[in-house]
Coordinates of C-alpha atoms and ligand atoms in Angstrom, one line a residue:
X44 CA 65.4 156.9 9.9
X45 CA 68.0 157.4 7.3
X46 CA 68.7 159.8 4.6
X47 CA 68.0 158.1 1.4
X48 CA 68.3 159.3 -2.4
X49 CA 66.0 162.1 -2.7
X50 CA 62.5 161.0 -3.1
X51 CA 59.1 162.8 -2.3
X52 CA 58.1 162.2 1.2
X53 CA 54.3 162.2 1.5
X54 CA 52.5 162.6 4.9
X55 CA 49.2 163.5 6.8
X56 CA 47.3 166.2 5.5
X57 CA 49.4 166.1 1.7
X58 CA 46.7 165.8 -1.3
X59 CA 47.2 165.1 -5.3
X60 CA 47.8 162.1 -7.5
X61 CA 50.4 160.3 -5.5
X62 CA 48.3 160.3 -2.8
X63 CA 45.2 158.9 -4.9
X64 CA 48.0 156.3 -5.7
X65 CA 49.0 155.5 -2.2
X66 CA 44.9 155.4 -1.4
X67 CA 44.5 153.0 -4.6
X68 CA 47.3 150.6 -3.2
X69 CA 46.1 150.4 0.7
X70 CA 42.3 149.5 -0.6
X71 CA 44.1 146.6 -2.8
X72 CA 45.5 145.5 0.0
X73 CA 42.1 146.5 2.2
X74 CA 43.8 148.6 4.4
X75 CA 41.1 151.1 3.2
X76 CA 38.1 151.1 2.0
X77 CA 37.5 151.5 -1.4
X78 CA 36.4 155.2 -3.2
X79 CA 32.5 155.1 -3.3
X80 CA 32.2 155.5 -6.5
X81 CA 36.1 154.9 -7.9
X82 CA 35.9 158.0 -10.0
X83 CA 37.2 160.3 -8.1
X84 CA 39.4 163.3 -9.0
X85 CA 43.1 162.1 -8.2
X86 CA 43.6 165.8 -7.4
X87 CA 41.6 165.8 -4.7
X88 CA 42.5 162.6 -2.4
X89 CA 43.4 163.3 0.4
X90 CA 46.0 161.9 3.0
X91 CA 43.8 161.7 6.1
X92 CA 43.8 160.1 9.4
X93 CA 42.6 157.2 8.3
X94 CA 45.3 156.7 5.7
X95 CA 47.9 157.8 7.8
X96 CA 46.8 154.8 9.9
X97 CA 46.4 152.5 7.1
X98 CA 50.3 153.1 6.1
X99 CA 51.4 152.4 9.9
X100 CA 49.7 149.4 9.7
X101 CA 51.1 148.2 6.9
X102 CA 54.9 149.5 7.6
X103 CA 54.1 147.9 10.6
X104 CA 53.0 144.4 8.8
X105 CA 56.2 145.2 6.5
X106 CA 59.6 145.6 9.3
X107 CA 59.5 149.0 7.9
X108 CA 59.8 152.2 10.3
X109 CA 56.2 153.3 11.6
X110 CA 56.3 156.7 10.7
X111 CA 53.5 157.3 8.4
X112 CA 55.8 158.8 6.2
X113 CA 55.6 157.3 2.6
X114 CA 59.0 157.5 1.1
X115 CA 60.9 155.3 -1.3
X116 CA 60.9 152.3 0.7
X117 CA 56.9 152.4 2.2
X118 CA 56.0 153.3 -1.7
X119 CA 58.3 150.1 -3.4
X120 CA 57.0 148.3 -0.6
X121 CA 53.1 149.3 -1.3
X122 CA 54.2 147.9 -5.1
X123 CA 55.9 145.2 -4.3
X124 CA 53.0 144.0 -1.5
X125 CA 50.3 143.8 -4.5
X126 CA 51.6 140.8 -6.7
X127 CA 50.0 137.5 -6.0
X128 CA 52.2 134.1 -7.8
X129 CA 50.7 134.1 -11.0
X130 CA 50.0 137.8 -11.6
X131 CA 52.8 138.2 -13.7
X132 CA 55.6 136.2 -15.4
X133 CA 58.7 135.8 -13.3
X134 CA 61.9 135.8 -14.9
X135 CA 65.5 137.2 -13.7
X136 CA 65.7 141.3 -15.9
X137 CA 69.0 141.9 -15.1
X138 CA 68.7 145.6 -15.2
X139 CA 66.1 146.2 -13.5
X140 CA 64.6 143.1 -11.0
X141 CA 61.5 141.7 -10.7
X142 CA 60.4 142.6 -6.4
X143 CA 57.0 141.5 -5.4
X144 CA 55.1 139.1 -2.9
X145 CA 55.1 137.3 -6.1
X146 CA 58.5 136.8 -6.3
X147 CA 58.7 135.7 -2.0
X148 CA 56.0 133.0 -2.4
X149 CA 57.7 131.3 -5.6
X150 CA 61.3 131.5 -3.7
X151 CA 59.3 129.8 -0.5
X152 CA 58.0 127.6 -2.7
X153 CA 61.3 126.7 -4.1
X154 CA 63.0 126.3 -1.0
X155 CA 60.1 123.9 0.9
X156 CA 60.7 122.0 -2.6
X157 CA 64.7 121.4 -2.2
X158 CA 65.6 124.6 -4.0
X159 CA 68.3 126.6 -2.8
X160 CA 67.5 130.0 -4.0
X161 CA 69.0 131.8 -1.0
X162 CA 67.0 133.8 1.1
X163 CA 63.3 134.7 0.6
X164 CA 63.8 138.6 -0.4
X165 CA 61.3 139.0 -2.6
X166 CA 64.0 140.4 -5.5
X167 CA 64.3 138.0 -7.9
X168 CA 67.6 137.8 -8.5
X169 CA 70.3 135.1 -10.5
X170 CA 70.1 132.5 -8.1
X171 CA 66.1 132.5 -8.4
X172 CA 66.7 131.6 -11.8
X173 CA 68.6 129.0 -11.4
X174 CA 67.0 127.3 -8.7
X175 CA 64.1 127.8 -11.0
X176 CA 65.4 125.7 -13.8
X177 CA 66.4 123.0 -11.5
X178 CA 62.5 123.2 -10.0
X179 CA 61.4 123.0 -14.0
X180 CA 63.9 120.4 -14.9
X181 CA 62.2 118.0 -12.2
X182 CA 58.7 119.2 -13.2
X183 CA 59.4 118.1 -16.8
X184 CA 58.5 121.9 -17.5
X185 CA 60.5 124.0 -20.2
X186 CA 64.1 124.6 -17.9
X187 CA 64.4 128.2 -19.2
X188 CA 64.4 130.0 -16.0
X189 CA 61.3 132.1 -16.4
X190 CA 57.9 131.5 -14.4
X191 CA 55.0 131.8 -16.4
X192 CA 51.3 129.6 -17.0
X193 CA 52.9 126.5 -17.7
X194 CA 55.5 126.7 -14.6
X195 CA 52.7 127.9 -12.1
X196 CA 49.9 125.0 -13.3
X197 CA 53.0 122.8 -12.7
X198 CA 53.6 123.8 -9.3
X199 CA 49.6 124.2 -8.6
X200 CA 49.5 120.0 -9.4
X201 CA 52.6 119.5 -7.2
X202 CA 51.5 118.2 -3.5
X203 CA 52.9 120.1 -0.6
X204 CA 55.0 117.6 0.8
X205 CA 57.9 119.2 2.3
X206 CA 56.9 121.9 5.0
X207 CA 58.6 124.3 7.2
X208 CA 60.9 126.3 4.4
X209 CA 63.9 126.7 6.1
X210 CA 66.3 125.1 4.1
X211 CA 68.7 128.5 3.2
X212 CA 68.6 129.3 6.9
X213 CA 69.7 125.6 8.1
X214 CA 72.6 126.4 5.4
X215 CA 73.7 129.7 7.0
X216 CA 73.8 128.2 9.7
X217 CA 75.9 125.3 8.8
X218 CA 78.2 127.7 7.0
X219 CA 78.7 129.3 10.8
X220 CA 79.7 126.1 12.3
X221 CA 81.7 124.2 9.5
X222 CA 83.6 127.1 9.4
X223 CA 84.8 126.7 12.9
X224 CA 85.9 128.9 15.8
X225 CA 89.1 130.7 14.5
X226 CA 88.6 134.2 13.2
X227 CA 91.6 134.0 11.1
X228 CA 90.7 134.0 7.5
X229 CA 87.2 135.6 7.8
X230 CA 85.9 138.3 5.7
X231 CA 83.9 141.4 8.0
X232 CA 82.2 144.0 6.3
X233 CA 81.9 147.2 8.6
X234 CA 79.5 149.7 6.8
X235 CA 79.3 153.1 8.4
X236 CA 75.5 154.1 8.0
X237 CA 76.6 157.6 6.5
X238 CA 79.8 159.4 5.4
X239 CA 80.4 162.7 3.3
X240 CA 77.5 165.1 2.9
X241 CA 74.9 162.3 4.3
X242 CA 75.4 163.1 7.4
X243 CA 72.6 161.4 9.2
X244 CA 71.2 162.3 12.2
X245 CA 72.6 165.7 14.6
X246 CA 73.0 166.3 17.6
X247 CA 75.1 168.0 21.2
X248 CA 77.9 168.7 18.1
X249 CA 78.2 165.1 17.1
X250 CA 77.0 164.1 13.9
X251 CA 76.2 160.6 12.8
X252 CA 78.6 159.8 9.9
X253 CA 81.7 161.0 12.1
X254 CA 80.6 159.0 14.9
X255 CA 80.2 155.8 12.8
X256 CA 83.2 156.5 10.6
X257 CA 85.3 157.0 13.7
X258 CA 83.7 153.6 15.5
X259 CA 84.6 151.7 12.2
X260 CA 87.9 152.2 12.1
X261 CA 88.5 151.5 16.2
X262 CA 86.5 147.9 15.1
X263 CA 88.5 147.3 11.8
X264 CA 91.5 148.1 13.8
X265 CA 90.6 145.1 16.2
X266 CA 89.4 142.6 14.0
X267 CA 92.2 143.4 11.4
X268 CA 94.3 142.2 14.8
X269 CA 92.4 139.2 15.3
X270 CA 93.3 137.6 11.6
X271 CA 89.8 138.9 10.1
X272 CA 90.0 140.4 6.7
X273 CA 87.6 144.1 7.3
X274 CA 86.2 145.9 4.6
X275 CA 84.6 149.3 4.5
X276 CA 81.8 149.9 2.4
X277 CA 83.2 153.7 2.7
X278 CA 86.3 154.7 2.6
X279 CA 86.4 157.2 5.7
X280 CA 88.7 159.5 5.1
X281 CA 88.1 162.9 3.8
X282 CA 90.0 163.2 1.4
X283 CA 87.5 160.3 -0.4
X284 CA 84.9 162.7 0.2
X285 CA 83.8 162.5 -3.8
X286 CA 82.5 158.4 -2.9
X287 CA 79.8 159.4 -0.4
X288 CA 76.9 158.8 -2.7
X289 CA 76.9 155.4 -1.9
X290 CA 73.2 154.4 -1.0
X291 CA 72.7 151.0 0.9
X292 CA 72.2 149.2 -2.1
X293 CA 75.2 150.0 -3.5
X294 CA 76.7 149.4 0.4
X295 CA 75.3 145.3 -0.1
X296 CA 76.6 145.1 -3.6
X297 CA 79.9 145.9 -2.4
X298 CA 79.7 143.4 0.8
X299 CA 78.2 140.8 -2.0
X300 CA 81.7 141.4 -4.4
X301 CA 83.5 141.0 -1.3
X302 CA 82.0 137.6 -0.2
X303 CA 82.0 138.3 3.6
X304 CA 81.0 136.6 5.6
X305 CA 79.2 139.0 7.9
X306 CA 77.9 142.9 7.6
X307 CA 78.1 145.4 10.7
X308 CA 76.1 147.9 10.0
X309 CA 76.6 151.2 12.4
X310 CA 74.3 153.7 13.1
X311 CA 73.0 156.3 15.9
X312 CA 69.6 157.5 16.1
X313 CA 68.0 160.7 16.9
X314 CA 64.5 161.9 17.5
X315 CA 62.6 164.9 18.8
X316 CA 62.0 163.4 21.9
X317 CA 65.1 164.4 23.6
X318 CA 63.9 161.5 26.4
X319 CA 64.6 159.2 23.9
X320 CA 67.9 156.8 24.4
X321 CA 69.5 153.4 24.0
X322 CA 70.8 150.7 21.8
X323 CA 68.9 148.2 19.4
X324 CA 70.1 146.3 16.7
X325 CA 68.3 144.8 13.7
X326 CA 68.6 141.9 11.2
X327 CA 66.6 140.6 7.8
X328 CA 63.2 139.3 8.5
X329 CA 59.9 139.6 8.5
X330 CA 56.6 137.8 9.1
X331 CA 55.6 139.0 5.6
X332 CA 58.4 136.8 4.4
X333 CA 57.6 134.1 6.2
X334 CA 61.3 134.1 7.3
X335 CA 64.2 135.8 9.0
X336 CA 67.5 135.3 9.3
X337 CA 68.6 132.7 12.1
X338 CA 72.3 133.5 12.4
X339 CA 71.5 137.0 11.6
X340 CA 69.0 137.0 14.7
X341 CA 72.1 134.9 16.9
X342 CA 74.4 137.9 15.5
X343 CA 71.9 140.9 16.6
X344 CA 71.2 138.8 19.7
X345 CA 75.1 138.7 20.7
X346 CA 76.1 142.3 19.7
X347 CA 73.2 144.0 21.8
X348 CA 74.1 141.9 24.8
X349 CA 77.6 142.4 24.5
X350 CA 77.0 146.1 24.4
X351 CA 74.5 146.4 27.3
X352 CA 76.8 144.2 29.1
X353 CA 80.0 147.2 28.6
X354 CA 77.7 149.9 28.8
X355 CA 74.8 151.6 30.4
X356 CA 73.2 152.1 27.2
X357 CA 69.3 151.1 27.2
X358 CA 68.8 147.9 26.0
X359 CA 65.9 149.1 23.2
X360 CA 66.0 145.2 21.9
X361 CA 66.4 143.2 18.7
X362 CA 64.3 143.5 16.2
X363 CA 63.5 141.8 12.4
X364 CA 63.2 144.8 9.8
X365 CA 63.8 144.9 5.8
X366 CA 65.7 147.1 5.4
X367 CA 67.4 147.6 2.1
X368 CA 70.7 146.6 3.4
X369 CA 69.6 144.0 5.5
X370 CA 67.5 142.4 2.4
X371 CA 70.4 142.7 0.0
X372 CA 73.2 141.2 1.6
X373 CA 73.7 138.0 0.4
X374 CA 74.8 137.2 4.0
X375 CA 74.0 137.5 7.9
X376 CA 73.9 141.2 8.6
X377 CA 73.0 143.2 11.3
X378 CA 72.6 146.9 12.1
X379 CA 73.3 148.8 15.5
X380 CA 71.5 151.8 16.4
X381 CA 73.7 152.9 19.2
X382 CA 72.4 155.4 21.3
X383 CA 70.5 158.7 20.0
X384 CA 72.6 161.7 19.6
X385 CA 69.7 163.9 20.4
X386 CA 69.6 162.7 24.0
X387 CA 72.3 164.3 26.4
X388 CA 73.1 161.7 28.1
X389 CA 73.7 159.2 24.9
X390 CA 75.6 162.2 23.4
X391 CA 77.7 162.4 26.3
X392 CA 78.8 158.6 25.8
X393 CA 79.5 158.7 22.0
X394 CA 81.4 162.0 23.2
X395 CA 83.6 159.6 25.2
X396 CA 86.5 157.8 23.1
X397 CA 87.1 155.1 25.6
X398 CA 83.1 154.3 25.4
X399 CA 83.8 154.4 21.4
X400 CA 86.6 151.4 22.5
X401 CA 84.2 149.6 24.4
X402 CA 81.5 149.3 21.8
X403 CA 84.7 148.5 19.4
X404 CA 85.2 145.6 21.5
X405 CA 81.8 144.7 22.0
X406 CA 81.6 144.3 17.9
X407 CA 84.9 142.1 18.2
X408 CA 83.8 139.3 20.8
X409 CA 79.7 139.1 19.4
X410 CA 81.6 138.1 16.2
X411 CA 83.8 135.3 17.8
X412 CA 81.1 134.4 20.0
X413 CA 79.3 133.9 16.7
X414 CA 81.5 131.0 15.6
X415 CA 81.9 129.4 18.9
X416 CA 80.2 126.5 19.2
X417 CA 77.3 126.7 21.8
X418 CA 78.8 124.4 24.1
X419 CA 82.3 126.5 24.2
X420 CA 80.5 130.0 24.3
X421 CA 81.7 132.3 26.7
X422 CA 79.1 134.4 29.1
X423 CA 78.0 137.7 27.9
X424 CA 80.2 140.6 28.6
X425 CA 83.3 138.2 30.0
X426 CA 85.5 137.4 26.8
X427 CA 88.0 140.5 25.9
X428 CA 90.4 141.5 23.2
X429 CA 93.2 140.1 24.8
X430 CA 92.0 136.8 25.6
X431 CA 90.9 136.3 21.8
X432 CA 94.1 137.4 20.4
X433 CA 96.5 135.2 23.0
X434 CA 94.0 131.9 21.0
X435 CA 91.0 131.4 22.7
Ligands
ZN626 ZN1 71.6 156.4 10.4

């Protein structure tokens, strides 16, 4: 879990309005049943057992983190999960825009149709409205970039006749490969999870944002060797203290200004079960969405197995989430949770500077091993710094 902007957290066993509010937007969704009556005082729901299990189930549906917790990100998401195409109109509101399931069905619409508007996010964003007018130019609808009756009767009469939806994905993944094998020239964004008062998670005298901060610099240090252009999304020394309140929103605008080609996203985990250890990593998708990042995947896929390879970290698996940074970056990004700093013996490792080196390198080769093409791939855990920096 991360430290977000402040929001009110509401659990099992909270009661008041927000919770009626929660309650209201599970029994749209018929996670639960509808109030007998619906007139209920808002001041006395309740935030029971049975809505504690509704909201799993749906952060569950949603690649969010099962907690039962409803913070910013379960409560946007309880919004956004409402809107059916046609609720609403649909146009791109610069300062504030338009998320919804509304919003991820037109943009799969779009792209089964021949429509590039990037990934299905559900945000709908400047290149949703342009794909849009292209959509209502060949319609023979008005081309003004906003969805409403006339648009959605429009789309209603047109015949599915291209299936599968996987056009922006087959174009990431083009990008990879016409982009070829040398890392010279490529733009990595390395975003340490926390920094400056967010701190993250505690634990055996480690905290989270040094660990990262310190992890990001041995990996910009190697890739900046390999001819890769690396970015921070914080700057990590303290004297920059006064930039930490850099949310991971702001973190994907900066990786969108910078046009990179891929994020790293680093992060430790803790949790009260001491018992609890190992790496994962984590890219966009979702069922929900109906899609997930290919190359994002192939990213997460190579960085877990080239960190299990150096390590004896527990391989905890890759995993689809949406994740505010993950759904924002304009391109493939993954997150690594490596290791939990509330488990001695993970402590112990992130304690260790020349495990820090390993996982530095392990970063290093998953993103060459990215651009090689299958057939010149090397095995997992094989390739090293030296060997990619003498040309192979
Ligand atoms: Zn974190």
């Amino acid at each position: 879990m991360d430290s977000q902007r402040p929001y009110p957290v509401h659990r099992k066993g909270d009661t008041g309005p927000t919770v009626a509010e929660i309650r209201r937007k599970l029994a749209i969704l018929e996670l639960l049943p509808d109030s007998p009556d619906g007139v209920e005082d808002p001041n006395e729901a309740v935030f029971d057992d049975p809505c504690d299990r509704a909201v799993r189930h749906f952060q569950q549906q949603r690649g969010l983190n099962v907690d039962g917790l409803v913070g910013r990100e379960t409560y946007d998401a309880l919004e956004e999960a409402r809107w059916r195409l046609g609720d609403r109109i649909l146009s791109h509101q610069v300062s504030r825009m338009q998320r919804g399931d509304d919003v991820a069905a037109l943009q799969r619409r779009m792209l089964d149709l021949g429509f590039n508007c990037g990934q299905v996010d559900g945000i709908f964003g400047p290149e949703s409205a342009r794909a849009l007018r292209e959509l209502q130019q060949s319609l023979g609808v008005h081309a003004d970039g906003t969805a409403g009756p006339e648009t959605f009767r429009a789309l209603e009469r047109l015949t599915r006749t291209v299936v599968g939806g996987h056009a922006h994905h087959l174009r990431e993944a083009e990008a990879i490969m016409r982009s070829g094998p040398r890392l010279g020239g490529k733009v990595v964004v390395i975003d340490p999870g926390h920094g400056g008062l967010d701190h993250g998670h505690i634990g055996h005298g480690l905290t989270e944002s040094a660990v990262v901060e310190d992890l990001a610099a041995r990996i910009e240090g190697r890739l900046t060797a390999t001819g890769v252009q690396a970015y921070l999304t914080r700057a990590v020394s303290a004297r920059h203290a006064a930039r930490v309140d850099l949310d991971d929103e702001a973190r994907a605008m900066f990786a969108n200004e910078t046009r990179a080609d891929l994020v790293v996203s680093l992060h430790v985990d803790g949790h009260p079960n001491p018992a609890a250890n190992g790496v994962a990593t984590y890219f966009f998708g979702t069922d929900r969405f109906g899609q997930s990042s290919a190359v994002g995947k192939r990213f997460a896929e190579l960085l877990l197995s080239e960190i299990v390879a150096r390590t004896d970290l527990t391989d905890c698996g890759v995993h689809g989430k949406t994740w505010d940074l993950l759904r924002r970056t304009r391109m493939p990004t993954v997150r690594v949770d490596l290791g939990y700093l509330t488990n001695p013996g993970d402590a112990a490792r992130l304690s260790d500077a020349s495990f820090r080196d390993y996982i530095a390198e392990a970063v290093v080769v998953a993103v060459q091993r990215l651009y090689l093409p299958a057939d010149e791939d090397a095995e997992t855990g094989v390739l090293n710094l030296g060997e990619l920096l003498s040309g192979h």
